[in-house]
Amino acid sequence: MALIFYTNPMSRGRIVRWMLEEVGAPYETVVLDYATSMKAPDYLRVNPMGKVPAIVHDDRVVTEGAAICAYLADVFPHAGLAPTDAERAAYYRWMFYAAGPVEAAVTNRSLGVEVPDDKRAMVGYGSFDAVVETLEQAVTASPYLAGDRFTAADVYAGSQVAWGVMFGSLPKRDAFEAYIARISARPAAVRAREIDDALVAKAQATA
């Protein structure tokens, strides 16, 4: 079954690259440029949003990082990244907590958007501080988000934590740094970073 990965190495596509390396299935990479090919008609037929990442797996299109990670975990069960019955509740909870409240809270904070106290009921995340406190609880309750075992939830949510701490959009807390250390040394994570970092270096050299 053909698996095509659309990305840019300076994007959330890095999350999906990590997931693909964890899965270990062969895939073709199509690197898109923000200003041109990402908005071209051919790619807009894949993702009308003109955003990456996206995958096409045997003519099935999946967009959105969390959805791609969950999909790949399901269709490549040999990788052991999908949840067991006992892990399923925490797996989906934290996967989509990262895709929803964390993403929204961090983006708003980075853009300087402050939600007034009397309007917090209107936003799904409530407050940035509440999001951070809840996320800290999640990474300290067990070694991994779904329990004692690494899953696709750690690829997606763990990437959000790692990027947030690296770029200062999440505070540096001991719990976050310990969690990042547990997941970032995985061989697939290292391979994925090396691949995307090489693509960045190549683009800069030819710019």
Coordinates of C-alpha atoms in Angstrom, one line a residue:
M1 CA 0.0 0.0 0.0
A2 CA 1.5 3.4 -1.1
L3 CA 2.1 5.9 1.7
I4 CA 2.9 9.5 0.8
F5 CA 3.9 12.0 3.4
Y6 CA 3.5 15.7 2.6
T7 CA 5.5 18.0 4.9
N8 CA 7.9 20.8 5.4
P9 CA 10.8 20.2 7.8
M10 CA 10.0 23.5 9.6
S11 CA 6.5 22.6 10.5
R12 CA 4.3 20.3 12.6
G13 CA 5.2 17.7 9.9
R14 CA 8.1 16.8 12.2
I15 CA 5.6 15.1 14.5
V16 CA 4.3 12.9 11.7
R17 CA 7.9 12.2 10.6
W18 CA 8.6 10.8 14.1
M19 CA 5.4 8.7 14.0
L20 CA 6.3 7.3 10.6
E21 CA 9.8 6.4 11.8
E22 CA 8.3 4.7 14.8
V23 CA 5.9 2.7 12.6
G24 CA 8.7 1.6 10.3
A25 CA 6.6 1.3 7.1
P26 CA 8.2 2.6 3.9
Y27 CA 6.9 6.0 2.8
E28 CA 7.6 8.6 0.2
T29 CA 8.2 12.2 1.4
V30 CA 7.0 15.2 -0.6
V31 CA 8.5 18.4 0.8
L32 CA 6.4 21.5 0.1
D33 CA 7.2 25.1 0.2
Y34 CA 5.0 27.4 2.2
A35 CA 4.7 30.1 -0.5
T36 CA 4.3 28.0 -3.6
S37 CA 3.7 24.2 -3.7
M38 CA 1.7 24.2 -0.4
K39 CA -0.9 26.4 -2.1
A40 CA -0.7 24.8 -5.5
P41 CA -3.8 23.1 -7.0
D42 CA -2.3 19.6 -6.8
Y43 CA -1.8 19.9 -3.1
L44 CA -5.0 21.7 -2.4
R45 CA -6.8 18.6 -3.7
V46 CA -5.1 16.7 -0.9
N47 CA -5.7 19.4 1.8
P48 CA -7.8 22.4 0.9
M49 CA -6.4 24.2 3.9
G50 CA -3.0 24.3 2.2
K51 CA -1.4 23.1 5.4
V52 CA 1.0 20.3 6.3
P53 CA 1.3 17.6 7.4
A54 CA -0.9 15.3 5.4
I55 CA -0.6 11.7 4.3
V56 CA -2.2 9.7 1.5
H57 CA -2.3 6.0 2.3
D58 CA -3.6 3.8 -0.5
D59 CA -5.6 6.8 -1.8
R60 CA -7.0 7.6 1.7
V61 CA -6.2 11.1 2.8
V62 CA -5.6 12.0 6.5
T63 CA -4.7 15.5 7.7
E64 CA -4.2 17.0 11.2
G65 CA -1.3 15.7 13.2
A66 CA -3.2 14.0 16.0
A67 CA -5.5 12.2 13.5
I68 CA -2.5 11.1 11.4
C69 CA -0.7 9.7 14.5
A70 CA -3.8 7.8 15.7
Y71 CA -4.5 6.5 12.1
L72 CA -0.9 5.2 11.7
A73 CA -1.0 3.5 15.1
D74 CA -4.2 1.7 14.1
V75 CA -3.3 0.6 10.5
F76 CA 0.2 -0.5 11.6
P77 CA -0.5 -2.4 14.8
H78 CA 2.8 -4.3 14.6
A79 CA 4.4 -1.1 15.9
G80 CA 2.6 -1.4 19.2
L81 CA 1.7 2.3 19.3
A82 CA -2.1 1.9 19.5
P83 CA -3.7 1.6 23.0
T84 CA -4.8 -1.5 24.7
D85 CA -8.3 -1.5 26.2
A86 CA -6.8 -0.5 29.5
E87 CA -4.9 2.4 28.0
R88 CA -7.6 3.6 25.6
A89 CA -9.2 6.3 27.8
A90 CA -6.0 8.0 28.8
Y91 CA -4.6 7.6 25.2
Y92 CA -7.5 9.5 23.6
R93 CA -7.8 11.9 26.5
W94 CA -4.3 13.2 26.3
M95 CA -3.9 12.9 22.5
F96 CA -6.8 15.3 22.0
Y97 CA -6.0 17.4 25.0
A98 CA -2.8 18.3 23.3
A99 CA -4.6 18.9 19.9
G100 CA -7.3 21.0 21.6
P101 CA -6.6 23.0 24.8
V102 CA -2.8 22.9 24.7
E103 CA -2.6 23.9 21.0
A104 CA -5.2 26.7 21.5
A105 CA -3.7 28.0 24.8
V106 CA -0.1 28.0 23.6
T107 CA -1.1 29.7 20.3
N108 CA -3.1 32.4 22.0
R109 CA -0.3 33.1 24.5
S110 CA 2.3 33.3 21.7
L111 CA 0.0 35.8 19.8
G112 CA -0.5 37.9 22.9
V113 CA -4.1 37.0 23.1
E114 CA -5.3 37.2 26.8
V115 CA -8.8 35.9 27.6
P116 CA -10.5 38.1 30.1
D117 CA -11.5 36.4 33.3
D118 CA -15.2 36.9 32.7
K119 CA -14.8 35.2 29.2
R120 CA -12.9 32.1 30.1
A121 CA -16.1 30.0 30.0
M122 CA -16.2 30.7 26.2
V123 CA -12.8 29.1 25.5
G124 CA -12.2 25.4 25.7
Y125 CA -9.0 25.7 27.6
G126 CA -10.2 28.1 30.3
S127 CA -6.8 29.6 31.1
F128 CA -3.2 29.1 30.1
D129 CA -2.2 28.4 33.7
A130 CA -4.9 25.7 34.0
V131 CA -3.7 24.0 30.8
V132 CA -0.1 23.9 32.1
E133 CA -1.0 22.6 35.5
T134 CA -3.2 19.8 33.9
L135 CA -0.4 18.9 31.4
E136 CA 2.1 18.7 34.2
Q137 CA -0.2 16.3 36.1
A138 CA -0.5 14.2 33.0
V139 CA 3.2 13.7 32.5
T140 CA 3.8 12.9 36.2
A141 CA 0.9 10.5 36.8
S142 CA 2.8 7.7 34.9
P143 CA 5.9 7.3 32.8
Y144 CA 3.9 7.8 29.6
L145 CA 0.6 9.4 28.9
A146 CA -1.4 6.2 28.5
G147 CA 0.4 4.4 31.4
D148 CA 3.6 2.5 31.6
R149 CA 4.0 2.1 27.9
F150 CA 5.0 4.5 25.1
T151 CA 2.2 5.0 22.5
A152 CA 1.3 7.4 19.7
A153 CA -0.2 9.8 22.3
D154 CA 3.4 10.4 23.4
V155 CA 4.5 11.1 19.9
Y156 CA 1.9 13.8 19.4
A157 CA 1.5 15.3 22.8
G158 CA 5.1 14.7 23.7
S159 CA 6.1 16.7 20.6
Q160 CA 3.9 19.6 21.8
V161 CA 5.6 19.5 25.2
A162 CA 9.1 19.3 23.8
W163 CA 8.5 22.2 21.4
G164 CA 6.8 24.3 24.0
V165 CA 9.7 24.0 26.4
M166 CA 12.3 24.5 23.7
F167 CA 10.8 27.7 22.3
G168 CA 9.5 29.0 25.6
S169 CA 5.8 28.8 24.9
L170 CA 5.6 26.3 27.9
P171 CA 7.4 26.9 31.1
K172 CA 10.5 24.8 31.9
R173 CA 9.4 22.5 34.7
D174 CA 11.2 19.5 36.0
A175 CA 8.3 17.2 35.2
F176 CA 8.3 18.4 31.5
E177 CA 12.0 18.0 31.1
A178 CA 12.0 14.6 32.7
Y179 CA 9.2 13.5 30.3
I180 CA 11.0 15.0 27.3
A181 CA 14.1 13.1 28.2
R182 CA 12.2 9.8 28.4
I183 CA 10.7 10.1 24.9
S184 CA 13.3 12.1 22.9
A185 CA 16.1 9.6 23.0
R186 CA 14.0 6.9 21.2
P187 CA 15.8 5.7 18.1
A188 CA 12.9 6.7 15.9
A189 CA 12.8 10.2 17.4
V190 CA 16.5 10.6 16.7
R191 CA 16.2 9.4 13.1
A192 CA 13.3 11.7 12.5
R193 CA 15.2 14.7 13.8
E194 CA 18.2 13.9 11.7
I195 CA 16.1 13.5 8.5
D196 CA 14.3 16.8 9.0
D197 CA 17.4 18.7 10.2
A198 CA 19.2 17.6 7.1
L199 CA 16.3 18.9 4.9
V200 CA 16.5 22.2 6.7
A201 CA 20.2 22.4 6.2
K202 CA 19.8 21.6 2.5
A203 CA 17.2 24.3 2.0
Q204 CA 19.3 26.9 3.8
A205 CA 22.3 26.0 1.6
T206 CA 20.4 26.4 -1.6
A207 CA 18.5 29.6 -0.5

